Each structure stands twice: as structure tokens, then as C-alpha cells.
Coordinates of C-alpha atoms in Angstrom, one line a residue:
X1 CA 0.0 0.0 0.0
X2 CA 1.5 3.1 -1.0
X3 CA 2.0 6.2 1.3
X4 CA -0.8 8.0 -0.5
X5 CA -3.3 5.3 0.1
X6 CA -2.5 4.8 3.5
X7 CA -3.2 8.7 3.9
X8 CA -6.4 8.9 2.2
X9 CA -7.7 6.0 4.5
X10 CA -6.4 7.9 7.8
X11 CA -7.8 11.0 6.6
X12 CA -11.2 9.1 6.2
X13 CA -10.9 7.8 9.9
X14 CA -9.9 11.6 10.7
X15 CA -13.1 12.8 9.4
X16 CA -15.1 10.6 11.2
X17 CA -13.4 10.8 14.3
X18 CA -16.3 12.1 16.7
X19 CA -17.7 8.2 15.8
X20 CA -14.3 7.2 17.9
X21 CA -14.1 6.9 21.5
X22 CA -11.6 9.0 23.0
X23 CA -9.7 7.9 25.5
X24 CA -6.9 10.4 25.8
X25 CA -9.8 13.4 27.0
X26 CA -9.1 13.3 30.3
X27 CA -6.3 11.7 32.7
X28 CA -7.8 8.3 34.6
X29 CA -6.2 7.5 37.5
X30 CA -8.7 4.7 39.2
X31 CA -6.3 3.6 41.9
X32 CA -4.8 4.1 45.2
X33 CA -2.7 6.7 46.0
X34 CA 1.1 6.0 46.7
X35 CA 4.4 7.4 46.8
X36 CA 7.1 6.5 44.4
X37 CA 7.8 3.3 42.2
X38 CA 8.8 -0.3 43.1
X39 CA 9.8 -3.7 41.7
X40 CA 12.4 -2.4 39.2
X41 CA 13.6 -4.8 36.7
X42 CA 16.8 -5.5 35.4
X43 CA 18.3 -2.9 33.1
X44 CA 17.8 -3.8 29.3
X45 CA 17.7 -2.1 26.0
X46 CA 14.6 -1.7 24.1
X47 CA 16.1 0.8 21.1
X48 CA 19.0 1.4 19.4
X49 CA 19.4 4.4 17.0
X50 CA 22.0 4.0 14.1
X51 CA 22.5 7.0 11.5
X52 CA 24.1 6.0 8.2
X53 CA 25.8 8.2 5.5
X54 CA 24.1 8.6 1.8
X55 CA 24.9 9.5 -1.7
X56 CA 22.1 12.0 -2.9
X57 CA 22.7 11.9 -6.2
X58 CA 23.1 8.3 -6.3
X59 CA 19.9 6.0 -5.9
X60 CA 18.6 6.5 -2.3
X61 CA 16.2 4.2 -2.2
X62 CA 19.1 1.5 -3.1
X63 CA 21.4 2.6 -0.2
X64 CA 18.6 2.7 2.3
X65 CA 17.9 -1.2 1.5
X66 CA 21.4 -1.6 1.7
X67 CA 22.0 -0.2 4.9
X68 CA 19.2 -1.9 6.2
X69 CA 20.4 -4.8 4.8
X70 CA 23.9 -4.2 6.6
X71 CA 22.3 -3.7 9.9
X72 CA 20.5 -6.8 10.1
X73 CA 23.1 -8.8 8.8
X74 CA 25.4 -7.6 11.4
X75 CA 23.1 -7.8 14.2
X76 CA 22.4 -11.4 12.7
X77 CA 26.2 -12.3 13.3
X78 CA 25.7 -11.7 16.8
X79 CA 22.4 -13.2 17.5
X80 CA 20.6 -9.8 18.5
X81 CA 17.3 -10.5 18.9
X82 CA 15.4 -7.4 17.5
X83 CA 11.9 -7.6 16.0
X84 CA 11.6 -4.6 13.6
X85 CA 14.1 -2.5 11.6
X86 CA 13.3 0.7 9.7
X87 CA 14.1 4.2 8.7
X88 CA 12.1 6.6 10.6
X89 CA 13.7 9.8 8.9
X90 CA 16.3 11.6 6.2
X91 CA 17.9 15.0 6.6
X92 CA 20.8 16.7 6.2
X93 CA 24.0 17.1 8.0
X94 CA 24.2 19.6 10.3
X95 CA 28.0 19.4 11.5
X96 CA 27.0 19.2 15.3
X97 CA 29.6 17.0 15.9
X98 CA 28.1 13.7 15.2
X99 CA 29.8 13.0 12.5
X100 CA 33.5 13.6 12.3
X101 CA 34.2 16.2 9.9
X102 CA 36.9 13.6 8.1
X103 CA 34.3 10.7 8.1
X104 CA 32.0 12.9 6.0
X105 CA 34.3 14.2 3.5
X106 CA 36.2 11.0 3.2
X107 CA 32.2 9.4 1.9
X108 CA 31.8 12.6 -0.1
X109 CA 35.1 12.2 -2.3
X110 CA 32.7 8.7 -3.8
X111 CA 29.7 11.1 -3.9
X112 CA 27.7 12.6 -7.0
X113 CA 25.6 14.8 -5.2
X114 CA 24.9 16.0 -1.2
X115 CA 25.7 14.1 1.7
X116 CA 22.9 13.7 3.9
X117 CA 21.7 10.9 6.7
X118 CA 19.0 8.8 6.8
X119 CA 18.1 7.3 10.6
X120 CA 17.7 3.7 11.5
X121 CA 15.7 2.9 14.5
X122 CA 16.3 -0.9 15.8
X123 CA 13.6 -2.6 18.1
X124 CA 15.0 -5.1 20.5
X125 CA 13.1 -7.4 22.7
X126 CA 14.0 -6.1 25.9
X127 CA 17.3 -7.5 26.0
X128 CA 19.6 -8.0 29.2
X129 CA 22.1 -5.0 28.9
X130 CA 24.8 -6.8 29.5
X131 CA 24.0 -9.2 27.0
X132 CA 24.2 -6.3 24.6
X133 CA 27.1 -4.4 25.3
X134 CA 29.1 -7.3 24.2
X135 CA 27.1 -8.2 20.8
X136 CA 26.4 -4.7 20.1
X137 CA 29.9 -3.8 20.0
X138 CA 31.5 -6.1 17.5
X139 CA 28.0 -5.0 15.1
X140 CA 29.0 -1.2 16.0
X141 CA 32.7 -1.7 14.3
X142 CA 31.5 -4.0 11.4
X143 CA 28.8 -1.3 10.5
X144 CA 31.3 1.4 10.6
X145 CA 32.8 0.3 7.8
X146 CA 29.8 0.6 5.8
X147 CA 29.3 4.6 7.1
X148 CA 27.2 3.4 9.4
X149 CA 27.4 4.3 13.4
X150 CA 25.2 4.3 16.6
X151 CA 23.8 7.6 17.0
X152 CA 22.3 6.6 20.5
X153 CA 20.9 3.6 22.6
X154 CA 18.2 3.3 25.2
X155 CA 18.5 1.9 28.4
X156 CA 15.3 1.1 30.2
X157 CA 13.6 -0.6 33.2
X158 CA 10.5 -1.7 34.3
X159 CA 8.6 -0.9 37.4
X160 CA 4.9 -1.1 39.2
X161 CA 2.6 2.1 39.9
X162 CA 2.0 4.8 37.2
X163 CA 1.6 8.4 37.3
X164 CA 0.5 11.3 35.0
X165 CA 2.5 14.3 32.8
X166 CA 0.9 16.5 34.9
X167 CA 2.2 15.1 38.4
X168 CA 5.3 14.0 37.5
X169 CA 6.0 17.5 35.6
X170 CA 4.9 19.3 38.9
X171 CA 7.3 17.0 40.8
X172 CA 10.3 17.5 38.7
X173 CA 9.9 21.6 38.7
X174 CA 9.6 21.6 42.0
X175 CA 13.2 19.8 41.9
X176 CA 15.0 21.4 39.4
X177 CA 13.0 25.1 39.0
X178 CA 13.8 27.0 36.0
X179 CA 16.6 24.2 35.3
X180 CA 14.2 21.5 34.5
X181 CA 14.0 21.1 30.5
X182 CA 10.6 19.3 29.5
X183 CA 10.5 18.1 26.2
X184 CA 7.7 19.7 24.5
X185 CA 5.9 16.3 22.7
X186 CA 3.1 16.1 24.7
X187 CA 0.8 16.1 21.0
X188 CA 2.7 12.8 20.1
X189 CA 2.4 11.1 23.4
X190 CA -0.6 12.0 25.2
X191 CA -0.5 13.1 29.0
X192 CA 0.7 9.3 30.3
X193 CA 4.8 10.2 29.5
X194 CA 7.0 13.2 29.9
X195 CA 10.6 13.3 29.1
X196 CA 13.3 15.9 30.4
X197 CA 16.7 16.3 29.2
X198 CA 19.4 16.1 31.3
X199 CA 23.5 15.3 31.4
X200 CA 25.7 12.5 32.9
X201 CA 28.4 13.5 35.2
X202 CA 31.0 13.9 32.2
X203 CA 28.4 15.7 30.3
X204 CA 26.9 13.4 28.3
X205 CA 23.2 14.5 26.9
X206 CA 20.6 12.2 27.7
X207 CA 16.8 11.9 27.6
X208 CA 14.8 10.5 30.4
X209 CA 11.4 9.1 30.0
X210 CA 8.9 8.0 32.5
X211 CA 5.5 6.8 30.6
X212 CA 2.8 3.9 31.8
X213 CA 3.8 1.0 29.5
X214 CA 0.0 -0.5 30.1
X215 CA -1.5 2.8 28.2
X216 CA 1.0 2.9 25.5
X217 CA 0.1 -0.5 24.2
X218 CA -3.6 0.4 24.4
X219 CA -3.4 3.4 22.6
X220 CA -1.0 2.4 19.4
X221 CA 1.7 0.7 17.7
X222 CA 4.3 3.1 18.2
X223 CA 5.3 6.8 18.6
X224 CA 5.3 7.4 15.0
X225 CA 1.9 5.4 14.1
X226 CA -1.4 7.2 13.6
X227 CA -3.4 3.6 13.7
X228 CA -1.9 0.5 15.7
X229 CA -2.5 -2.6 17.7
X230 CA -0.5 -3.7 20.3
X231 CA -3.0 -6.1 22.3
X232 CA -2.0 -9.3 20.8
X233 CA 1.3 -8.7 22.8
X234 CA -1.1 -8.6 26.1
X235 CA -1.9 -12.4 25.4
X236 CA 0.9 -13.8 23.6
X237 CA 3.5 -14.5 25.5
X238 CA 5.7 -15.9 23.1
X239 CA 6.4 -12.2 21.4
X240 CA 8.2 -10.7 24.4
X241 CA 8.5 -13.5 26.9
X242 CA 10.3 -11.0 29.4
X243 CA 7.8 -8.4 29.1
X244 CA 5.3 -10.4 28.9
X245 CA 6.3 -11.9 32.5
X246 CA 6.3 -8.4 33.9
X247 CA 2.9 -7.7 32.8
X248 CA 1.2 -10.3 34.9
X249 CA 3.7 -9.5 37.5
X250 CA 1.7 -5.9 37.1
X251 CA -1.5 -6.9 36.6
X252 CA -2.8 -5.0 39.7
X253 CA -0.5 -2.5 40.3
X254 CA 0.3 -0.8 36.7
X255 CA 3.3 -1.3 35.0
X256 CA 5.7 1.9 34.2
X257 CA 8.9 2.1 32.1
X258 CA 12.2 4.5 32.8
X259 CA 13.8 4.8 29.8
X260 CA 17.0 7.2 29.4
X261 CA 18.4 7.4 25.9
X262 CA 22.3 8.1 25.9
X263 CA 23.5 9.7 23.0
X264 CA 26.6 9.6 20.9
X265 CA 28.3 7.0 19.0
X266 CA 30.3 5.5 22.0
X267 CA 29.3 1.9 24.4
X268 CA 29.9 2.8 27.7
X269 CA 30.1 -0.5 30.3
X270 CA 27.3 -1.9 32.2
X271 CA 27.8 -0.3 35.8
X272 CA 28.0 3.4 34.0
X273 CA 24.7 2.9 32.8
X274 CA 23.5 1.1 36.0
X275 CA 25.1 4.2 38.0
X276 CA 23.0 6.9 36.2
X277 CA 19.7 4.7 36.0
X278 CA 20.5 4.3 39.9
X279 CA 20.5 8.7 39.8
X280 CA 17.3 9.2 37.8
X281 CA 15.5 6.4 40.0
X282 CA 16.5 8.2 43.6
X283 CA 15.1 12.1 41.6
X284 CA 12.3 10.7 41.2
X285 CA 11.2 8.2 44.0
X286 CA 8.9 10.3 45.9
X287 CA 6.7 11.1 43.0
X288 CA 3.1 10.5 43.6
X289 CA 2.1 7.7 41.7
X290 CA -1.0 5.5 41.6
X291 CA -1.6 2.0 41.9
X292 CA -4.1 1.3 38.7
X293 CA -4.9 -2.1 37.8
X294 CA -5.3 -3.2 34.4
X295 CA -8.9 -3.4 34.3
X296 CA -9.6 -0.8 36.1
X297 CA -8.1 0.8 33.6
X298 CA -9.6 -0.5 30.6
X299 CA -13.1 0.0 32.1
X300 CA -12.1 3.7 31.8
X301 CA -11.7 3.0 28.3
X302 CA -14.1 0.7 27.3
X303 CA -16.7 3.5 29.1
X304 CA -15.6 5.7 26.3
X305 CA -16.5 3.6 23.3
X306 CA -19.9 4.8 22.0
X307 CA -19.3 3.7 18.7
X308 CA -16.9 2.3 15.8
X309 CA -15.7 3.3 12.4
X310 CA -14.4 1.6 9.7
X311 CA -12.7 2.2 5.7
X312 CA -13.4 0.3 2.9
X313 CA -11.3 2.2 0.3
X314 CA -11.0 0.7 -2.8
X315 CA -9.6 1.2 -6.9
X316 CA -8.6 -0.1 -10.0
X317 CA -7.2 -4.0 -8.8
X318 CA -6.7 -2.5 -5.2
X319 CA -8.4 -2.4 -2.0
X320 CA -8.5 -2.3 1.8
X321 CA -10.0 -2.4 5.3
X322 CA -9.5 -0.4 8.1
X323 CA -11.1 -0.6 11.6
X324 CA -10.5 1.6 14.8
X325 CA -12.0 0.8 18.0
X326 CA -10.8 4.1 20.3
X327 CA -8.5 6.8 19.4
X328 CA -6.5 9.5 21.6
X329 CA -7.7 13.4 20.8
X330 CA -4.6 14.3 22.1
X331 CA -1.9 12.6 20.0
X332 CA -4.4 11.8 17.1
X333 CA -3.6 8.5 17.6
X334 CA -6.1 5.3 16.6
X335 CA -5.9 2.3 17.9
X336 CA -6.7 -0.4 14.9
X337 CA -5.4 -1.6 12.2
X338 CA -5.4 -1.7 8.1
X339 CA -4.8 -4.5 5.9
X340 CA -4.7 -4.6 1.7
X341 CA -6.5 -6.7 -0.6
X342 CA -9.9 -7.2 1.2
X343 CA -13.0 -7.1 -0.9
X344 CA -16.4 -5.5 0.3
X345 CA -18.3 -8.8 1.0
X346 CA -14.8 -9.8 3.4
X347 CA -15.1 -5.9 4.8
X348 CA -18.7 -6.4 5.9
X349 CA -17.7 -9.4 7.7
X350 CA -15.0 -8.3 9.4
X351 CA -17.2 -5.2 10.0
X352 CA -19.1 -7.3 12.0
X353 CA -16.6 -9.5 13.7
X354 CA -14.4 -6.3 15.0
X355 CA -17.7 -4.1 16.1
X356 CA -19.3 -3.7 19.3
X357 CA -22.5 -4.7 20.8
X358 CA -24.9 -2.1 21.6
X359 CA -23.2 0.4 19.6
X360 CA -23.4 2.2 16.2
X361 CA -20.7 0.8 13.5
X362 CA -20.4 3.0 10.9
X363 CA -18.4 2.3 7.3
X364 CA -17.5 4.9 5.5
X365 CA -16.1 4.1 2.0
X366 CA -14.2 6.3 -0.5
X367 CA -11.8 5.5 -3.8
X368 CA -8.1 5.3 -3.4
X369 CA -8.2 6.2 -7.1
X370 CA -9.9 9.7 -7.2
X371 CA -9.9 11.5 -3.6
X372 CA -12.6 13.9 -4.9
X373 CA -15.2 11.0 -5.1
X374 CA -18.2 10.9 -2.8
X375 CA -17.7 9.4 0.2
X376 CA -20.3 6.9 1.2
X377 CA -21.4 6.2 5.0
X378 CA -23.7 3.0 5.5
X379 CA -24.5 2.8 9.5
X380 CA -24.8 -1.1 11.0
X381 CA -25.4 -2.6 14.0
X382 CA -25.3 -5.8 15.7
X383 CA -28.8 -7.4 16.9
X384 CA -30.7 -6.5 19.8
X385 CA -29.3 -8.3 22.7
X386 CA -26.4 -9.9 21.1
X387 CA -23.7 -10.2 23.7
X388 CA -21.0 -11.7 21.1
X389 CA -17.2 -11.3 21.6
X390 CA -15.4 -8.0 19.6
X391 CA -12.0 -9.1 17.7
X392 CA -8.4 -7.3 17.8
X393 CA -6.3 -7.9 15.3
X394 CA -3.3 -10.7 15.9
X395 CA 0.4 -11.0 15.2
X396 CA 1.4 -9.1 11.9
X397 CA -2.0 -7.2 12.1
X398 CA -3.6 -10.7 11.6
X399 CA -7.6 -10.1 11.2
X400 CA -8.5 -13.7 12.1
X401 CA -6.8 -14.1 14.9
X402 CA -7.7 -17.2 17.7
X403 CA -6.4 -18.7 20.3
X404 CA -4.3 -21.4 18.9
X405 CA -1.7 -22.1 21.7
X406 CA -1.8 -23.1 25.2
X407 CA 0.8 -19.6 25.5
X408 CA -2.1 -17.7 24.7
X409 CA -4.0 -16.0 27.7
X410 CA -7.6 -14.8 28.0
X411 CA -8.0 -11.4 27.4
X412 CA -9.5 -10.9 31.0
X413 CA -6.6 -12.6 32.4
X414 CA -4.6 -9.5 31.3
X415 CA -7.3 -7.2 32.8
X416 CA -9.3 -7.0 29.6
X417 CA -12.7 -7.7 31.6
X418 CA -16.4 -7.8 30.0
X419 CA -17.9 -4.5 30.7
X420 CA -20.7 -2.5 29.3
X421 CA -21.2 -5.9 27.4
X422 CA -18.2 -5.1 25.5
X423 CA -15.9 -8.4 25.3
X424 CA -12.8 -8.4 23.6
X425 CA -11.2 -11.7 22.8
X426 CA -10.0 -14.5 20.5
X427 CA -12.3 -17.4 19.1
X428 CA -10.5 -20.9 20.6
X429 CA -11.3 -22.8 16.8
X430 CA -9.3 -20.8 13.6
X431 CA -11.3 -18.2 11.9
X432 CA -10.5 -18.3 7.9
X433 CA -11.8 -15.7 5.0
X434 CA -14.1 -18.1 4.1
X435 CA -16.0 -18.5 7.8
X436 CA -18.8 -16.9 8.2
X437 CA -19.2 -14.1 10.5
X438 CA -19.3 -14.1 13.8
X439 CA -22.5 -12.0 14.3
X440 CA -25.0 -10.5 11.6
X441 CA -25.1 -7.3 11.4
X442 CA -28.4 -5.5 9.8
X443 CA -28.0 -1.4 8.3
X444 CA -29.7 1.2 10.7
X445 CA -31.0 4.2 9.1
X446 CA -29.1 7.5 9.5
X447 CA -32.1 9.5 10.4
X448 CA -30.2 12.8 9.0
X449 CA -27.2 12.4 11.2
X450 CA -23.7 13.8 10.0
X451 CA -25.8 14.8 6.7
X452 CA -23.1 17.5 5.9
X453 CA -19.9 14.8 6.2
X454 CA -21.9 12.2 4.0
X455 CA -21.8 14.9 1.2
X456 CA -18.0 15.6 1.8
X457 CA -14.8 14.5 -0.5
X458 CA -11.7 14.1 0.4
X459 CA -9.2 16.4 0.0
X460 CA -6.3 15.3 -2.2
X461 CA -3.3 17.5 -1.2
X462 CA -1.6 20.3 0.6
X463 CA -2.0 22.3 -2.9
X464 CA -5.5 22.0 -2.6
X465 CA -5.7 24.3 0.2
X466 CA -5.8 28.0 -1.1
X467 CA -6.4 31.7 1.1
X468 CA -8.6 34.3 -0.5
X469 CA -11.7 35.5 -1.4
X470 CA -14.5 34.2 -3.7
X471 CA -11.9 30.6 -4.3
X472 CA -14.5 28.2 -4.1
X473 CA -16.4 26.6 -7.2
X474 CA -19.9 26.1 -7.6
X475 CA -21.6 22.8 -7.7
X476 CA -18.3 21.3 -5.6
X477 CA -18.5 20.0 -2.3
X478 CA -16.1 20.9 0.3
X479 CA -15.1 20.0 3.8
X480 CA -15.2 22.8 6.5
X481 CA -12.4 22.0 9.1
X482 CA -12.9 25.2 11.2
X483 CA -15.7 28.7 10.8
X484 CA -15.5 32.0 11.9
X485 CA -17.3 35.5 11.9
X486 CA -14.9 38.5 11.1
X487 CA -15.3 42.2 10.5
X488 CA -13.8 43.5 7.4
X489 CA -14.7 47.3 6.4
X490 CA -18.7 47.4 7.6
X491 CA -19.4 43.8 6.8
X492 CA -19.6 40.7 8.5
X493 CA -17.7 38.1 6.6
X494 CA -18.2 34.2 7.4
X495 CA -14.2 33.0 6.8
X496 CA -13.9 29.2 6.6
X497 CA -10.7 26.7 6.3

């Protein structure tokens, strides 16, 4: 699925929103009141950043596979568990010291055009840090050779209790005053993480990051993600066994993660890491915190789900389905998935095999081959009384997923509880394409709801989007994303975006 394609279904989702849940409106802390964390882990390394040199006027796409390529090969070597690898940005050089000056000119003798980087990020399986530092180091040189280095490496540990932004920000100004550097990102993770920079004893720049590990897997994939699912990693306990051992250990209490990301291109050994991990732990120790069980949690969220949405987009030889069950307001992030090649009769079934019971289910459908199309909303909904099971997706964004191993625990085991008859969870017998659905589902008339978004297009791109007066064509229909009244001269002018 191309980039574009994968926009034009978010921006569906987007426009539809207020059919979402939102779970990121407010801060839920349902739990007892305490003091500080406890039950730290063992350090261990859940990131590793690597930055690697390119050839602009050569073909990028080429060296990015390549270095890819180089990465995993080298991590492969030394039996570095990791489960994803991929580039998460390009940009130029900006001389900051990160690169020796020598290093750069040395690549850009071979070079036809401009030298720029393009950023790696490696995710590990909670490894044992010392386990690392010794397999990590031997990749680090290899990859050198291939104008490839560490650009920095997070060290994290696991703990019970959780806290807020908000408390733990208060707590840290009233430690460090005007000293205290937040990092301003609360719009990409919501108000369940803060991070503050701050500097080893010799100097070094770091990043610390306190964030309730529970809430980040409800809520998305990842940081950079606008839709994700991360539950199947709740049940499964073959995808992170160590994590996954931790989150039962939690079950009651919350489970929140220090992470502190050292920067720079250098391994230090294990107890300088264990030292400043030690530091950060002791600042931040008497921070209120909460004890907040996992389903107390989710029957804050679940509370929040009034309805569902999903996209059937669909072209020339091309097609897809999207679902999304909650999203955050905050971060914009949707918790769901999408998946290619699915036809409309497989949509409607998996329409009604991930929807809710009691609730609205909306599909909105629109063409991945002309964005100005019509969009077209059908509303459905599960039978009167029905008190059927609702479906996540599986490993790999799997969309008939079931519980086919004796490692795989009930949802409510993981705090996942029926509530509000919602009931997320896995059929025990395998769910194919060709199975029926679990549930019929019958179409509910609109009655006039959301009249003015069934009439809307899509718009197609940042070009589209003009400032002036008297720009809009007759007969052409056109989504408002903000109104206002201003005064110009004598008149009152309606301005709209």
C-alpha cells in the first residue's frame, strides 16, 4: 500500500473521528494513591538508533535497503534478537559534531551529489544490557565500515505504579526550577509520559522518560503510528517473553517504564549505565504515583466507546479495510489496524466481527483512485441483545486471529474484563476468510445524522488548500475543518478553512 493510500484512509478515519471513542480526553487514574515506584527490573535495551551516511545523487532508495540490509546482517552475526528495523527519517548534515568532519568528507570524495543521513531505529526485545554491550559492540565496528554508526541507545527498566505528565512535571519543577527542561511532545504522546533532558556527570546528553507502559500498548503501535494494535502482545506470550512476565507481575499494580536514551556513538560499560539509572530512580522516587490495575483501567476506556468506524477504500485491482475501536484526541492516535487486498463482502464481515455490541458501527467508504469521489457512510449494528465477543487484530495485524496455543491467555486474564457488554477476545477454533461471521449485522438508518460529512470529498493534497476570497467553485462540495465570523470594512464576513 503506498504512502498515499495509507493517507487517504487515515484521513477518512480523521473525518469521522467524533464516531471514535476518546480515551486520551481526560487523565484516569482509578487507583490508590502511593508514593514513588517499586519492583524495578533489570536494566535492558529496548532501542537502538544508528545513523548512516548517503549519496544523494546516487539511488537513495538503493542505499537505504542496503543499509538496512547491513544492519540486520550484522546484528544477525551476533544473535541480537530485535523484531523490527526501519528508517524513521532523512535529513541533512548539520555538522553538530556527530559526525566527524573527516568521516563525512572522506564518503563525499565517492559522492555525486549532497551528503545527507538517513536514521535507523532498531527494536529489541527487551534485551539483558549486558548481554548487549558485548554483541552490540562487535555490530558497531563491522557497521562502521559501511558509514554506518550508533547515533544513541536506550537503556530502560520496568517498574509497578504509574503516574500522569501533569504530576510528574509538577514534581520535577519543584526539583530542578527554571533548570528542569521538558520536552515539549506532549501532541505525540498524550498526557501518560514526559521526558526531560538532562546530562551525565561527564556531560553526556541524555533523555529520560517516564510513561505507563500498560497505556502505550492500548493506545498504538508506536510513537510514530497514527493507527496500531499492540494487544496481541497482552496475550501472547511468546512475542516478548520478558515483558510479557512483567505484565502479569503488574496486573494490579500498573506497569511503568524509565527509559533514558544516551547519545553519541560511544558503548559505555554496564555499571556506568547502572550508576545513572541508579540517579534518575532516587530524583524521582517520591513522585506520587497510583496504583491502577489493568482493568480498572480499561473500564475507563471501554466507558468511552460509543461507537466504531471503519474504511473500505478501494480502486482499480486495489483495495483495503480499516477498523478503529478508540482513538486518543490528544496525540491523534487510533488504535486499529489496516490491511490490503480485502473485498467488500470480506469488509462487511469483518465489520461485523471487530464491532461492538450495543453500539453504532459505521463504514465509510471512499476510492483510493480519485480523492474527490463521494464518500459513502452506511450505518450497521449488531442485533438487539447480542452479547458476542469483539475481535483485535493478531500477530502481523492478523484479522482472524484465535487462540491457537496453550501460550495464549484470555484477554481478562490481562485485565481485559467484560464491561458494558463489551468483550474483547479471540475465538479458541481458527477463523478463515471463508467462515462466516461471527454475528450478523443488519443497516440502521441514518435519520439525517452527520448529513453535511456524507456529502463531503476528500481532499487530495496540501496544494488543494488556497487563502482568499471568492476561491471556491460552484456545484463542488467541500469539507469545513474550522468557521469563523470577522469584520472586514462594515461587513460581517463568514471566513472558513
Amino acid at each position: 500500500m503506498t504512502v498515499l493510500e495509507r493517507a487517504t484512509i487515515n484521513k477518512a478515519l480523521n473525518l469521522y473521528a467524533h464516531h471514535i471513542g476518546d480515551v486520551g480526553v481526560e487523565i484516569a487514574l482509578p487507583g490508590r494513591a502511593k508514593n514513588g515506584w517499586k519492583k524495578y527490573c533489570k536494566l535492558f535495551c529496548d532501542n537502538v538508533i544508528f545513523w548512516a551516511l548517503v549519496d544523494t545523487g546516487g539511488d537513495v532508495e538503493k542505499q537505504r535497503k542496503n543499509s538496512i540490509s547491513a544492519i540486520l546482517e550484522a546484528l544477525e552475526e551476533q544473535d541480537v534478537n530485535r523484531s523490527m528495523v526501519k528508517i524513521v527519517r532523512q535529513g541533512k548534515i548539520s555538522f553538530d559534531g556527530f559526525f566527524h568532519d573527516r568521516t563525512v568528507k572522506k564518503f563525499a570524495k565517492k559522492a555525486s551529489g549532497d551528503v545527507e543521513y538517513i536514521s535507523i531505529k532498531v527494536t529489541l526485545h527487551s534485551i539483558k544490557l549486558s548481554t548487549l554491550l558485548t554483541t552490540l559492540h562487535d555490530a558497531i565496528v563491522e557497521l562502521e565500515n559501511n558509514y554506518i554508526f550508533l547515533h544513541d541507545v536506550d537503556i530502560a527498566t520496568d517498574c509497578h505504579r504509574v503516574t500522569s505528565r501533569p504530576i510528574l512535571h509538577e514534581y520535577l519543577e519543584k526539583i530542578f526550577g527554571d533548570e528542569l527542561e521538558i520536552v515539549n511532545d506532549r501532541s505525540r504522546v498524550g498526557d501518560h509520559c514526559l521526558s526531560w533532558i538532562a546530562a551525565t556527570d561527564d556531560d553526556q546528553k541524555v533523555r529520560c522518560k517516564v510513561y505507563n507502559k500498560f497505556v502505550q500498548m492500548m493506545e498504538s503501535a508506536e510513537v510514530m503510528s497514527s493507527l496500531g494494535s499492540r494487544m496481541e502482545s497482552l496475550v501472547i506470550s511468546t512475542i516478548d517473553e520478558k515483558l510479557h512476565k512483567r505484565l502479569r507481575k503488574a496486573r494490579k499494580t500498573g506497569l511503568s517504564r524509565l527509559e533514558v536514551k544516551f547519545y553519541g556513538g560511544d558503548l559505555y560499560d554496564h555499571a556506568y549505565y547502572e550508576n545513572y539509572l541508579e540517579q534518575v530512580k532516587e530524583i524521582i522516587q517520591e513522585c506520587p504515583t497510583y496504583e491502577v490495575p489493568f482493568a480498572e483501567y480499561w473500564k475507563y476506556m471501554a466507558s468511552k466507546i460509543t461507537s466504531m468506524v471503519a474504511v473500505f477504500a478501494s480502486g482499480v485491482d486495489r483495495s483495503a479495510f480499516a477498523y478503529c475501536h478508540w482513538r486518543n484526541s490528544i496525540t491523534a492516535k487510533k488504535y486499529g489496524t489496516m490491511r490490503e487486498k480485502v473485498g467488500r463482502d470480506e469488509a462487511l464481515k469483518l465489520l461485523a466481527n471487530y464491532s461492538f455490541n450495543d453500539r453504532p458501527i459505521y463504514l465509510v467508504e471512499v476510492s483510493l483512485d480519485d480523492p474527490s469521489k463521494e464518500i459513502v457512510v452506511t450505518k450497521y449494528s449488531r442485533p438487539d441483545g447480542c452479547t458476542m465477543m469483539t475481535l483485535v487484530a493478531g500477530c502481523q495485524n492478523g484479522l482472524y486471529p484465535y487462540a491457537y496455543h496453550e501460550d495464549i491467555y484470555e484477554f481478562a486474564s490481562m485485565g481485559i474484563v467484560s464491561t458494558n457488554n463489551i468483550t474483547i477476545n479471540w475465538p479458541e477454533t481458527r477463523l478463515r476468510k471463508s467462515s462466516p461471521p461471527l454475528v450478523d449485522i443488519h443497516q440502521v438508518a441514518m435519520d439525517g445524522e452527520d448529513l453535511y460529512m456524507q456529502t463531503t470529498t476528500l481532499v487530495g493534497t496540501k496544494t488543494s488548500y488556497k487563502i482568499g476570497h471568492g476561491i471556491l467553485d460552484e456545484h463542488t462540495k467541500y469539507t469545513v475543518i474550522a468557521a469563523m465570523w470577522q469584520k472586514f470594512g462594515n461587513q460581517d464576513h463568514e471566513m472558513v478553512g
